[in-house]
Short mmCIF file of C-alpha atoms in Angstrom, two decimals:
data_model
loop_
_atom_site.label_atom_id
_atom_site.label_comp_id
_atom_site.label_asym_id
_atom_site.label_seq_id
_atom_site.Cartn_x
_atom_site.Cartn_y
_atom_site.Cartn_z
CA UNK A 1 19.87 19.43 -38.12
CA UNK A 2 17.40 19.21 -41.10
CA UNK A 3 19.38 16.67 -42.56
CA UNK A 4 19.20 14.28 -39.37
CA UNK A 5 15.40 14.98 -38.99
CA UNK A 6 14.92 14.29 -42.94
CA UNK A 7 16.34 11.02 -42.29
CA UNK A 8 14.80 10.20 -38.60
CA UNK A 9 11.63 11.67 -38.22
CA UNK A 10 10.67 12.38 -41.52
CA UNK A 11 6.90 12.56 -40.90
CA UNK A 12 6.07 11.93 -44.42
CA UNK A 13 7.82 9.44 -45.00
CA UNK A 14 6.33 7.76 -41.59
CA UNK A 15 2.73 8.49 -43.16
CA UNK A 16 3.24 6.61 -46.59
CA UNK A 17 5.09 3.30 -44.15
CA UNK A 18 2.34 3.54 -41.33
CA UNK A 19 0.00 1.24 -43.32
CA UNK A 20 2.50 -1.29 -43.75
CA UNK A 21 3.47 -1.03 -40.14
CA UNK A 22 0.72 -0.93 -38.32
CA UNK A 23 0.20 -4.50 -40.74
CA UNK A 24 3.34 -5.35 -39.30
CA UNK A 25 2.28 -4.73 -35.97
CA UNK A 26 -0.76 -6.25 -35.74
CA UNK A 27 1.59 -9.53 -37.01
CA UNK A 28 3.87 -8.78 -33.56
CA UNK A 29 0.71 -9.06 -31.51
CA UNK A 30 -0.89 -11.80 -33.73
CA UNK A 31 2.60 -13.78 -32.99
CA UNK A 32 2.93 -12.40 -29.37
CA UNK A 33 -0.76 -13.97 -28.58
CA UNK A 34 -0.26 -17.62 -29.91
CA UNK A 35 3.55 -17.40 -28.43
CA UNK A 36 2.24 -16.38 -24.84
CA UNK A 37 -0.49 -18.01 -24.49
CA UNK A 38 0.93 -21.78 -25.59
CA UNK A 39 3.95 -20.76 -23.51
CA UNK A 40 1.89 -20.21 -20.50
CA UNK A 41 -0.05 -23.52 -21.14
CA UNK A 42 3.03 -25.49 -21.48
CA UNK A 43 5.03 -23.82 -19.45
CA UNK A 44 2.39 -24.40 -16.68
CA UNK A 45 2.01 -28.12 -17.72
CA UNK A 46 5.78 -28.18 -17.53
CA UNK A 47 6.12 -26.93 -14.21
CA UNK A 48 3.53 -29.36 -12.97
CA UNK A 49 5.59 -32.02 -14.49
CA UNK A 50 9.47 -30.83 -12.93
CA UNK A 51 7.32 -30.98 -9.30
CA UNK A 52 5.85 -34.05 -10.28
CA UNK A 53 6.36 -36.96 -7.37
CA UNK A 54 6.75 -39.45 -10.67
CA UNK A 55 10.97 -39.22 -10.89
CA UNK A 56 11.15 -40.18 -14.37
CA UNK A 57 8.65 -36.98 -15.10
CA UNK A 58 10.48 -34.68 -13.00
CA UNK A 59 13.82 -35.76 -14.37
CA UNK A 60 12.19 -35.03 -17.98
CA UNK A 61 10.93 -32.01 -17.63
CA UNK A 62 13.80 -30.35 -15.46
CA UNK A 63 16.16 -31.54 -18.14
CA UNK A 64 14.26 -30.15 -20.91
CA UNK A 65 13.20 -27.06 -18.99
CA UNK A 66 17.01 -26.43 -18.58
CA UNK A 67 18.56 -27.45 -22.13
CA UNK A 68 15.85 -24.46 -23.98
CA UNK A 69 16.38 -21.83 -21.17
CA UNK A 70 19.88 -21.94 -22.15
CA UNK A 71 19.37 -22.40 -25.94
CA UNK A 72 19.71 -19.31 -27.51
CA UNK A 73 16.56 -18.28 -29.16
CA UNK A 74 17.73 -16.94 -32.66
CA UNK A 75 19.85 -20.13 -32.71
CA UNK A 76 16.68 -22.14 -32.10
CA UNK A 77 14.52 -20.09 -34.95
CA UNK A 78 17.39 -20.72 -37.36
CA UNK A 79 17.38 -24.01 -36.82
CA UNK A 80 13.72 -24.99 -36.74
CA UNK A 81 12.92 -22.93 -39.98
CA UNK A 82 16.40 -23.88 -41.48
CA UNK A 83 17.71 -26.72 -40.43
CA UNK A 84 15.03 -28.91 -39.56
CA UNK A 85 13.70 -29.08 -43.33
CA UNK A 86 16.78 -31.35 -43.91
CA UNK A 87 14.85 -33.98 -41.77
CA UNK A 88 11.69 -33.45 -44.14
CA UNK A 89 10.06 -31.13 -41.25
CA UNK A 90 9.75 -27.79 -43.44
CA UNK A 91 7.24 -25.22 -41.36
CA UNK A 92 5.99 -21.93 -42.35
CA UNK A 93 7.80 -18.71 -41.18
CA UNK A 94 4.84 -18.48 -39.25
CA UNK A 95 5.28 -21.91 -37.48
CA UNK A 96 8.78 -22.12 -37.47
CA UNK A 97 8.50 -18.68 -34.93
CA UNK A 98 5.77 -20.19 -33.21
CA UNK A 99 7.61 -23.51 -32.46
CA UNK A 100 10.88 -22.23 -31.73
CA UNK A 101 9.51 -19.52 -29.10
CA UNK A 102 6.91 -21.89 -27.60
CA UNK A 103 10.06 -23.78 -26.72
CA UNK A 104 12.04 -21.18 -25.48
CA UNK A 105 9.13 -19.40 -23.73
CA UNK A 106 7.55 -22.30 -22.29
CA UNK A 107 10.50 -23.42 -20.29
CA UNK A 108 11.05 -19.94 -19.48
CA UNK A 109 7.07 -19.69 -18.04
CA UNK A 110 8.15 -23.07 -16.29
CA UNK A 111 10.73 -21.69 -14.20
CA UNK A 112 8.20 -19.19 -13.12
CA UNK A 113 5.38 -21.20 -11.95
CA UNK A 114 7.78 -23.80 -10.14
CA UNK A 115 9.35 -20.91 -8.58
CA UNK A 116 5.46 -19.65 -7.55
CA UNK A 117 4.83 -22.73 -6.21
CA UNK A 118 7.37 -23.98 -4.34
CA UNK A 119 6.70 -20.80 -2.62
CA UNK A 120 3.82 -22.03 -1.14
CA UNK A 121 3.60 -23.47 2.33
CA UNK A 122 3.02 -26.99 2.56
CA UNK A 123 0.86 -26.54 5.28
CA UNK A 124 -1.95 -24.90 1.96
CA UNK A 125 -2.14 -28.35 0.38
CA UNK A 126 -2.04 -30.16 3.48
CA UNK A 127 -5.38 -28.35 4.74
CA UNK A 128 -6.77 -29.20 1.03
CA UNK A 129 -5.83 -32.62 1.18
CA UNK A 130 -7.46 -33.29 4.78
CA UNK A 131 -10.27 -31.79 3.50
CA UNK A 132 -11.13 -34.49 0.73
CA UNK A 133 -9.75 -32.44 -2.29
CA UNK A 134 -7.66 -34.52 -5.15
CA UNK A 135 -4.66 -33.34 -5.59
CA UNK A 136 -5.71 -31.88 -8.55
CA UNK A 137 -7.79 -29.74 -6.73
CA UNK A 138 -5.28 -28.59 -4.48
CA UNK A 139 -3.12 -28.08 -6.97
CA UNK A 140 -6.13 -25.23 -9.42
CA UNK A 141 -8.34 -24.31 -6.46
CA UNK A 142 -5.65 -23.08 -3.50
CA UNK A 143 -2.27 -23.67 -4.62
CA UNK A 144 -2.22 -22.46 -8.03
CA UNK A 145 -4.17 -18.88 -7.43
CA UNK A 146 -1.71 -17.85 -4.57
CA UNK A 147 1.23 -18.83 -6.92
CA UNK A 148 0.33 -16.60 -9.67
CA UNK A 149 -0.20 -14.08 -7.91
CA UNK A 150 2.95 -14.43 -5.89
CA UNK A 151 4.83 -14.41 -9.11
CA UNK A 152 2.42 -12.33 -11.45
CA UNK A 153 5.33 -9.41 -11.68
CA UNK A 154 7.89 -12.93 -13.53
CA UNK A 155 4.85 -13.29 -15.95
CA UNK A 156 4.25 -9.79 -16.32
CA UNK A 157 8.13 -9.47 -17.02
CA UNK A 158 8.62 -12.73 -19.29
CA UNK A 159 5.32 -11.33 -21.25
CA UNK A 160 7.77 -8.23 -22.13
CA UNK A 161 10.57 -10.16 -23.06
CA UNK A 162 8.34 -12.06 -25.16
CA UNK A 163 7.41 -9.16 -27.52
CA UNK A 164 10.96 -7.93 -28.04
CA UNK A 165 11.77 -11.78 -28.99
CA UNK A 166 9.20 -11.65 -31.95
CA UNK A 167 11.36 -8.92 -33.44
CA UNK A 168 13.81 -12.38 -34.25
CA UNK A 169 11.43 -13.04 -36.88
CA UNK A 170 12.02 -10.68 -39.17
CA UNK A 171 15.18 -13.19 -39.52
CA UNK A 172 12.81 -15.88 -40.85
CA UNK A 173 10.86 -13.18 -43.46
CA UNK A 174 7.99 -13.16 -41.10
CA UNK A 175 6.56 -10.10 -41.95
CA UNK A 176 6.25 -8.34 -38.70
CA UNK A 177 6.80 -5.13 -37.28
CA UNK A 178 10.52 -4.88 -37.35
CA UNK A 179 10.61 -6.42 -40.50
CA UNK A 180 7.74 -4.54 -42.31
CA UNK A 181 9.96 -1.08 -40.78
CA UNK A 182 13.17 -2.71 -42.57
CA UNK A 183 11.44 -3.35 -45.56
CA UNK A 184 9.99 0.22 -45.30
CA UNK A 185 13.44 1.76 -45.01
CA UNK A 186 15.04 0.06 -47.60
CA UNK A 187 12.40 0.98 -50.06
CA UNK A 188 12.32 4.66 -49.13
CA UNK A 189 15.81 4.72 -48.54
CA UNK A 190 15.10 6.76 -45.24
CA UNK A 191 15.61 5.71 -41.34
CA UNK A 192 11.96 7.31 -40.35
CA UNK A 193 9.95 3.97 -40.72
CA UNK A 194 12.58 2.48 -38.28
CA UNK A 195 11.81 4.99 -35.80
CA UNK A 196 8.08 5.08 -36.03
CA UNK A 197 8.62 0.88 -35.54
CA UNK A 198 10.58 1.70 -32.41
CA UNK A 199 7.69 3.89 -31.64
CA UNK A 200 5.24 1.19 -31.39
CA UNK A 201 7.31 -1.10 -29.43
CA UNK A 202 7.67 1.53 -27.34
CA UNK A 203 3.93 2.42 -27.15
CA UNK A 204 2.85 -1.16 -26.34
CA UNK A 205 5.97 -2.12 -23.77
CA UNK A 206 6.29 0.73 -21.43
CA UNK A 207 2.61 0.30 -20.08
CA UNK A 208 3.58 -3.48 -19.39
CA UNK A 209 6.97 -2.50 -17.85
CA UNK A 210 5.28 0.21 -15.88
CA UNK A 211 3.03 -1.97 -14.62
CA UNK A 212 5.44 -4.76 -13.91
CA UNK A 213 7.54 -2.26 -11.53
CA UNK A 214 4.57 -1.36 -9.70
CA UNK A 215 3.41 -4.26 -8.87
CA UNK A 216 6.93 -4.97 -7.81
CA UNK A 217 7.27 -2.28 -5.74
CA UNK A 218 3.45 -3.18 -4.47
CA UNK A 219 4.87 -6.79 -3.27
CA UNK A 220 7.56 -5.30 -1.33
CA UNK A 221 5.22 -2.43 0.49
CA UNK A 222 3.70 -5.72 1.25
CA UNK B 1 -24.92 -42.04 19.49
CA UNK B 2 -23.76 -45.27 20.92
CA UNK B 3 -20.97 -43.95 24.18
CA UNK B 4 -19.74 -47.77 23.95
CA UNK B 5 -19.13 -47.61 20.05
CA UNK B 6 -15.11 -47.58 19.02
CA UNK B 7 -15.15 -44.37 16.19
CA UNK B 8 -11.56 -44.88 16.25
CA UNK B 9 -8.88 -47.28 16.84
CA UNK B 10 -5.36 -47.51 16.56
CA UNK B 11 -3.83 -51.12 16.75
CA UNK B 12 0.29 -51.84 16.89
CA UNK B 13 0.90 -48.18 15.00
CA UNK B 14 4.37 -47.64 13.80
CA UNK B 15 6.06 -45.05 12.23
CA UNK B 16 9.08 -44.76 11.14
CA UNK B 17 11.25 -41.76 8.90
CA UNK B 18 14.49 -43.25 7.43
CA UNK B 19 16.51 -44.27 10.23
CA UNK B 20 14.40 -42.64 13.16
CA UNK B 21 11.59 -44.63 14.55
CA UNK B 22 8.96 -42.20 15.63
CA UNK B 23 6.02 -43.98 16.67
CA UNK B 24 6.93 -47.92 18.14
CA UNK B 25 3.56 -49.76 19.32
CA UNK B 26 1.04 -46.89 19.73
CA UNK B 27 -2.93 -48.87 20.92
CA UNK B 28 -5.45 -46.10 21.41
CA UNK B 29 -9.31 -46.60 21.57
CA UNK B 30 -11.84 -43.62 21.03
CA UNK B 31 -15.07 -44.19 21.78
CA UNK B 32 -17.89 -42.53 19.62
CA UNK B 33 -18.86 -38.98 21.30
CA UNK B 34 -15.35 -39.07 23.28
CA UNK B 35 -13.03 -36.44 23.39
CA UNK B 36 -9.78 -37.43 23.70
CA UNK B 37 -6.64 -35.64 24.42
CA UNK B 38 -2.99 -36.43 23.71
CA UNK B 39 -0.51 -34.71 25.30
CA UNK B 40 3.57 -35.80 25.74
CA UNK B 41 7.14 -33.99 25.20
CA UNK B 42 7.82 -32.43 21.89
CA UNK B 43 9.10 -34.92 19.87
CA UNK B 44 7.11 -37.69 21.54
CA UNK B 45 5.09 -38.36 17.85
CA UNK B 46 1.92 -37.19 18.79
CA UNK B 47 1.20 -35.21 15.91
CA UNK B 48 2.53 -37.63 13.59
CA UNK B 49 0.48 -40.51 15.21
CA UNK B 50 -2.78 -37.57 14.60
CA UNK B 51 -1.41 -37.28 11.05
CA UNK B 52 -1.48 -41.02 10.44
CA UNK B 53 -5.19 -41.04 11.19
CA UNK B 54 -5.72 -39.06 8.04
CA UNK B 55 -3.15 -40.65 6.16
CA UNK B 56 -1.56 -37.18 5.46
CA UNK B 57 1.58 -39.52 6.82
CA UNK B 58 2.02 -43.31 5.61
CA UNK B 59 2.05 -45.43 8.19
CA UNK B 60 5.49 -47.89 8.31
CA UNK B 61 3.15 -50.41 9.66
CA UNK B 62 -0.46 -51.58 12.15
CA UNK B 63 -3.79 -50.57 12.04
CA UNK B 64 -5.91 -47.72 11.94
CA UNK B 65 -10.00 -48.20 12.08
CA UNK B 66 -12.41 -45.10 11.99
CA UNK B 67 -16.00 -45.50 12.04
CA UNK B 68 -15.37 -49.22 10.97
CA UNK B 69 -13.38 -49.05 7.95
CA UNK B 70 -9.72 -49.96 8.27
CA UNK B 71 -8.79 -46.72 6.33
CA UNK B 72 -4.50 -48.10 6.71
CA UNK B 73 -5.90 -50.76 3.82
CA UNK B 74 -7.50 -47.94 1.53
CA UNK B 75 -5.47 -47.50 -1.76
CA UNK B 76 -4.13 -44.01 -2.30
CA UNK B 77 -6.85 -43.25 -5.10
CA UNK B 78 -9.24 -43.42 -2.45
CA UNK B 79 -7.92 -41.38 0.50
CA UNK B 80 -10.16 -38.51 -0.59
CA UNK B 81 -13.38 -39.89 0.24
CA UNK B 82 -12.32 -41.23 3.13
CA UNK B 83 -10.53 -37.90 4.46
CA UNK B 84 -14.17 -36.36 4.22
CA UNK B 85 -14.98 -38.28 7.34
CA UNK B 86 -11.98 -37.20 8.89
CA UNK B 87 -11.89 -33.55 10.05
CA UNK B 88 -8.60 -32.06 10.84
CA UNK B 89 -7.53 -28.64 12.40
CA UNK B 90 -4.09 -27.75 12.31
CA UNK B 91 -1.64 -25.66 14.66
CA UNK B 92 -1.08 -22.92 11.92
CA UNK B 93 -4.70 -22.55 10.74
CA UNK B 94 -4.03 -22.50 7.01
CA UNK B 95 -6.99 -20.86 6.07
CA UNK B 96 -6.68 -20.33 1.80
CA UNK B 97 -5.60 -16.50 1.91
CA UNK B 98 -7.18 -15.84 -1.55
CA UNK B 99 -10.68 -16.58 -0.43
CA UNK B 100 -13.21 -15.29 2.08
CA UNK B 101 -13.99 -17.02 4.55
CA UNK B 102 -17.60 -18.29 3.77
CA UNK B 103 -15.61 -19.11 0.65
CA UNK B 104 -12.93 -21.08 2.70
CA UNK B 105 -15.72 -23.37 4.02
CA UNK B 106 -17.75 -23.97 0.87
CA UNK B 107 -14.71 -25.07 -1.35
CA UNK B 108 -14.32 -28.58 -0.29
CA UNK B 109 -18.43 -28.79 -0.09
CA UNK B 110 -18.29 -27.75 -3.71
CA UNK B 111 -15.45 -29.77 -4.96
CA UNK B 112 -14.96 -32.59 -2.69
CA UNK B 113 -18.51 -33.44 -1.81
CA UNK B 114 -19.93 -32.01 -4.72
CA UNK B 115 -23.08 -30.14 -3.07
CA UNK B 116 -24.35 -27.39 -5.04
CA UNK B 117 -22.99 -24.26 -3.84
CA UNK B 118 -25.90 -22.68 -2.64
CA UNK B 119 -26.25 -25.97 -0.08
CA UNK B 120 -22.53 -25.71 0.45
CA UNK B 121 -23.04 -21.90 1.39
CA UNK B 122 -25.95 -22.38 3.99
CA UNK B 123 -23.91 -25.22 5.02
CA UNK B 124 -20.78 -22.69 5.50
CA UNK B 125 -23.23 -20.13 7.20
CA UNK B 126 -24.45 -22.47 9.47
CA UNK B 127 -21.14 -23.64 10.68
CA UNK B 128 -19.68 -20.38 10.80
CA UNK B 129 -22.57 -19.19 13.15
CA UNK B 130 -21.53 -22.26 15.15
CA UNK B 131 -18.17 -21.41 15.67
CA UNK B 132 -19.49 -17.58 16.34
CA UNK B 133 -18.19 -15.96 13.27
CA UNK B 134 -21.36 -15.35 10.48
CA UNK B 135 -20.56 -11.78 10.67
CA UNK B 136 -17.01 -12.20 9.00
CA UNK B 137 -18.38 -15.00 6.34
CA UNK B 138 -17.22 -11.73 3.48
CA UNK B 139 -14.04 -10.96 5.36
CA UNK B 140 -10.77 -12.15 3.79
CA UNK B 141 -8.73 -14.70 6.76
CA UNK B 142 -5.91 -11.90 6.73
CA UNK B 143 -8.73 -9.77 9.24
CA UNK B 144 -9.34 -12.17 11.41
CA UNK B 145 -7.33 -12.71 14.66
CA UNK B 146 -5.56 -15.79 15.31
CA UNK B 147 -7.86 -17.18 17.30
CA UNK B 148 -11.09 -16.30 14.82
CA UNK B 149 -8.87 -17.86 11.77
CA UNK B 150 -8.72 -21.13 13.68
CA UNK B 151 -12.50 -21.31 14.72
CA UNK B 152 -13.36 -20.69 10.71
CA UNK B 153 -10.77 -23.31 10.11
CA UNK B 154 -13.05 -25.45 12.59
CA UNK B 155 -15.86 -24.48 10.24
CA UNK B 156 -13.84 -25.50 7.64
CA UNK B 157 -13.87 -29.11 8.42
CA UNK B 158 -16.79 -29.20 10.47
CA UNK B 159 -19.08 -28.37 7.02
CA UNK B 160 -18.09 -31.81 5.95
CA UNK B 161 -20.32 -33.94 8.31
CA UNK B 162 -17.20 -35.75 9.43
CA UNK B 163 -17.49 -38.64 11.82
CA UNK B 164 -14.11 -37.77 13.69
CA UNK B 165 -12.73 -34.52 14.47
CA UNK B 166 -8.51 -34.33 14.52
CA UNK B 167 -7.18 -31.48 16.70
CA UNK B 168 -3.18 -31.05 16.26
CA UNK B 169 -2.19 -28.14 18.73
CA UNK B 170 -5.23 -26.25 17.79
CA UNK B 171 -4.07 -23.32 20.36
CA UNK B 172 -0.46 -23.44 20.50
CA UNK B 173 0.11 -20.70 17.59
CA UNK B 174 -2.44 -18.20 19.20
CA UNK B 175 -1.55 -15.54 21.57
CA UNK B 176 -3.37 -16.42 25.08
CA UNK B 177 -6.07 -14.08 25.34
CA UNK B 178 -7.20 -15.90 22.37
CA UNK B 179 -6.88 -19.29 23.43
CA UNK B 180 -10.83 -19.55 25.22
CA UNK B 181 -12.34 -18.50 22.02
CA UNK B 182 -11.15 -21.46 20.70
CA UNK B 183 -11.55 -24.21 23.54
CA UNK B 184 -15.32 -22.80 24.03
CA UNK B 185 -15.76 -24.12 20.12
CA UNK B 186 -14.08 -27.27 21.44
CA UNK B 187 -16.27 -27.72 24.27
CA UNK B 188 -19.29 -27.42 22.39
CA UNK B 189 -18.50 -29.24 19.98
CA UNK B 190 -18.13 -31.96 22.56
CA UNK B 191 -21.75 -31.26 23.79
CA UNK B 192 -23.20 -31.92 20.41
CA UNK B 193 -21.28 -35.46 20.78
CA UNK B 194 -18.76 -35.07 18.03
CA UNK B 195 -15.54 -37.49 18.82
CA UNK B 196 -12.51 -35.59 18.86
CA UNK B 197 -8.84 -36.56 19.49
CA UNK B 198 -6.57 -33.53 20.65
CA UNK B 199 -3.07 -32.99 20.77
CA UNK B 200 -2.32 -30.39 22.73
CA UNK B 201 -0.39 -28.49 25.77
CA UNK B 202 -3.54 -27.25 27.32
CA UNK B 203 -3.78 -29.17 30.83
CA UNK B 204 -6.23 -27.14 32.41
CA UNK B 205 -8.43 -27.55 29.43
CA UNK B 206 -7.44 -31.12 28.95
CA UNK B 207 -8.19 -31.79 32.63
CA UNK B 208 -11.75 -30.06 32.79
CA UNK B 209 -13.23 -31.12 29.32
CA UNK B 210 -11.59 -34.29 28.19
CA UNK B 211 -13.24 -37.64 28.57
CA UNK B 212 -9.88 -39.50 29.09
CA UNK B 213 -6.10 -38.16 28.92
CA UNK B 214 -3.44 -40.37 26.81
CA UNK B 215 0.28 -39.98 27.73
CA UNK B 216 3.04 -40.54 25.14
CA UNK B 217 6.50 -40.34 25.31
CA UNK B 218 9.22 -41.73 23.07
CA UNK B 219 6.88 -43.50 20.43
CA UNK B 220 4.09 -45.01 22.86
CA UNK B 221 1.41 -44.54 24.88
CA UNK B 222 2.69 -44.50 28.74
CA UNK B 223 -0.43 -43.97 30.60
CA UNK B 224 -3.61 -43.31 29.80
CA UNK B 225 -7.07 -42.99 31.83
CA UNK B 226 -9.43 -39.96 33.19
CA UNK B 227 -7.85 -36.71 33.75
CA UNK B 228 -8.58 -37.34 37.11
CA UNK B 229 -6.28 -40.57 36.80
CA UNK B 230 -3.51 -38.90 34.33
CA UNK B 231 -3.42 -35.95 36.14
CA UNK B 232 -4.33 -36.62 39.87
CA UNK B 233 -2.78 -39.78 40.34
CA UNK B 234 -0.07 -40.18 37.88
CA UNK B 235 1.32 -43.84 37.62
CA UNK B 236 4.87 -43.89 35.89
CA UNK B 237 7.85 -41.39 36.70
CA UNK B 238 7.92 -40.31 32.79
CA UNK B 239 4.46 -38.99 33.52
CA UNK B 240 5.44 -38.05 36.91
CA UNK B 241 8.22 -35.71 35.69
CA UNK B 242 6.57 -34.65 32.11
CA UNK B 243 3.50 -33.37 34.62
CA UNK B 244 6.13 -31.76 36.89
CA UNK B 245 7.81 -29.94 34.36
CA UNK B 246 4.88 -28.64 31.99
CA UNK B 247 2.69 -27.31 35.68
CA UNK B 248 5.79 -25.43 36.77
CA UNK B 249 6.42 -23.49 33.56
CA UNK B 250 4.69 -20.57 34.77
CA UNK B 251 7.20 -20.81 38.07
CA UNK B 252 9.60 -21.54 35.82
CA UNK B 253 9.33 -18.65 33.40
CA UNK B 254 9.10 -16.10 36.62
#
């Protein structure tokens, strides 16, 4: 029993790594916040696009929308910091994470807000329309509000999944929280830093996914 | 207000969805201060020939004039401005459930019009004291009955100025103790001299407070005159029988 808590939850140990981690950490959320917020951006301006009247447009952006949901995103991150140097396109760690989970999260977001908008009633941007607004206006002022919030628990959910995919970068030598915890582990030849890592993920996801099934539940009360 | 001056005319209308044609040769006049009502069989294209007067459907082909300009020429960049004139009330309300309803009235002021928002909010106020409801200007359109969600709705487009008013079975979702609320909004409306062309299934209504009665069935106007005329003295046996059939529905439904 000491043995396993000497190499799991050796608090010492944790102490002397915490520094490092917490650097780490604050490199998850520095990643998570560029990640999110161009995803939502571009997955919103993607969504726009697949509902788009414009056929070529919709065609595009359904296509592309499709081909990076099902592109595996470790496969992606290998290839845009590996493979993509070969065509003279060489991208920090940094970047190369950045890029590769805009892609994959953006088209993820995209499903999301098409879903939230298809599901509402026509009749909404009819009375919009008839009332002089562009379609533009429609779209941000009385379509778009009652989307998000229709599908705010997706977000909420896709937000999650968003954090555990930054852990991927540790793959790419990005220094974050999984793979300051590694580097951690293998320097003090001890499991603990691993847990306290697992700690923090912990600490910062089950608030989100708390709140995710409530709000869930909340919508079907509804 | 000029009673002889056309606000709206429809000239050789057609309409037609893939292979069905739903509107043939529709010619209707209304005169500036009229109201008008449009009633018909389900599936006669009434509300589609209402829908083509705010180009919310493209016409296949003819004419459609409002306050002068021939708004079936107007390129689709510029349907906005022109749908300001144009008020419309639909059969399912669709108030914007996010907002309040003062809010519901101001956003087109705001954004459409572009009139600063405290204008566009004593402009809301106003209207919404017109149509009876000021004292639910906070409340969200989820607490309103049926019947007060349509008259806000009213507000809605009334807070526009616009020159024509577009009813398309304002009543028909409501449950019936409702209904009056709604026709009294009508009727006044009609007092101040706004034109207004109605779709709708209410005959008693249609036959005390409309100006003249227009008949459609199958794509074109049948009959048209005073409700006196349409209803009293019915010319054509499509009328003849539409008439019997929608007066008997309470016998009907004993």
């Amino acid at each position: 029993m000491d043995a396993f808590l000497n190499t799991f939850f050796n608090f010492e140990i944790m102490a002397q790594a915490l520094p490092l981690l917490l650097k780490g950490a604050f490199m998850t959320l520095k990643l998570c916040s560029v990640v999110i917020l161009c995803g939502l951006i571009g997955g919103l301006g993607l969504a726009l696009a697949a509902l788009s009247p414009n056929k070529l447009l919709k065609w595009v952006s359904v296509v592309w929308i499709d081909f990076f949901r099902a592109f595996p995103p470790l496969v992606l991150l290998v290839f845009v910091y590996s493979g993509l140097p070969f065509a003279g396109i060489k991208m920090s760690p940094f970047m190369a994470v950045v890029v590769a989970f805009f892609l994959n999260n953006s088209a993820y977001f995209a499903e999301v807000f098409r879903a939230g908008i298809k599901s509402i009633p026509r009749g909404q941007s009819e009375a919009a329309r008839a009332t002089g607004l562009s379609t533009a206006q429609a779209m941000f002022h009385v379509i778009l509000p009652q989307a998000v919030r229709n599908v705010l628990p997706d977000l909420l959910s896709n937000t999650v999944e968003v954090v555990k995919l930054t852990s991927l970068a540790s793959v790419v030598s990005l220094s974050e929280l999984l793979y300051s915890a590694n580097m951690a582990r293998s320097v003090t030849y001890n499991a603990s830093p691993l847990v306290l890592a697992a700690g923090l993920y912990l600490l910062v996801l089950w608030p989100l996914v708390r709140v995710t099934s409530r709000y869930q539940r909340g919508l079907a009360v509804n | 207000m000029n009673a002889d001056r056309t606000m709206l005319e429809i000239t050789a209308l057609e309409k037609r969805f893939d292979q069905t044609e739903v509107l043939k040769n529709i010619d209707l006049r209304v005169r500036e201060g009229e109201m008008v009502f449009v009633i018909g069989p389900s599936g006669s294209g009434k509300s589609t020939m209402l829908r083509c007067c705010n180009r919310l459907e493209e016409p296949t082909s003819g004419a459609i004039m409002i306050d002068g300009q021939r708004i079936t020429d107007i390129p689709r960049r510029d349907l906005d401005r022109m749908r300001l004139k144009v008020g419309m009330v639909f059969q399912g309300f669709h108030l914007y459930p996010h907002m309040s309803v003062v809010k519901n009235v101001m956003l087109a002021q705001t954004k459409a019009l572009k009139r600063p928002a405290a204008e566009a909010e004593a402009r809301a106020l106003e209207m919404l004291d017109q149509v009876g409801l000021r004292h639910k200007a906070d409340a969200m359109p989820n607490e309103l009955s049926g019947g007060q969600q349509q008259r806000v709705a009213i507000a809605r487009a009334l807070a526009l100025d616009p020159k024509v008013m577009l009813f398309d079975e304002p009543t028909s979702a409501l449950d019936p103790e409702l209904v009056g609320s709604v026709l009294k909004v009508m009727k006044d409306l009609r007092a101040k001299g706004m034109t207004m062309l109605v779709v709708s299934h209410e005959m008693a209504f249609a036959r005390e407070a409309a100006d003249r009665v227009i008949f459609m069935d199958g794509g074109y106007v049948v009959e048209q005159g005073t409700p006196d005329e349409v209803f009293g003295n019915p010319k054509s046996d499509r009328l003849k029988s539409f008439l019997a059939r929608v007066l008997n529905t309470d016998e009907d439904a004993a």
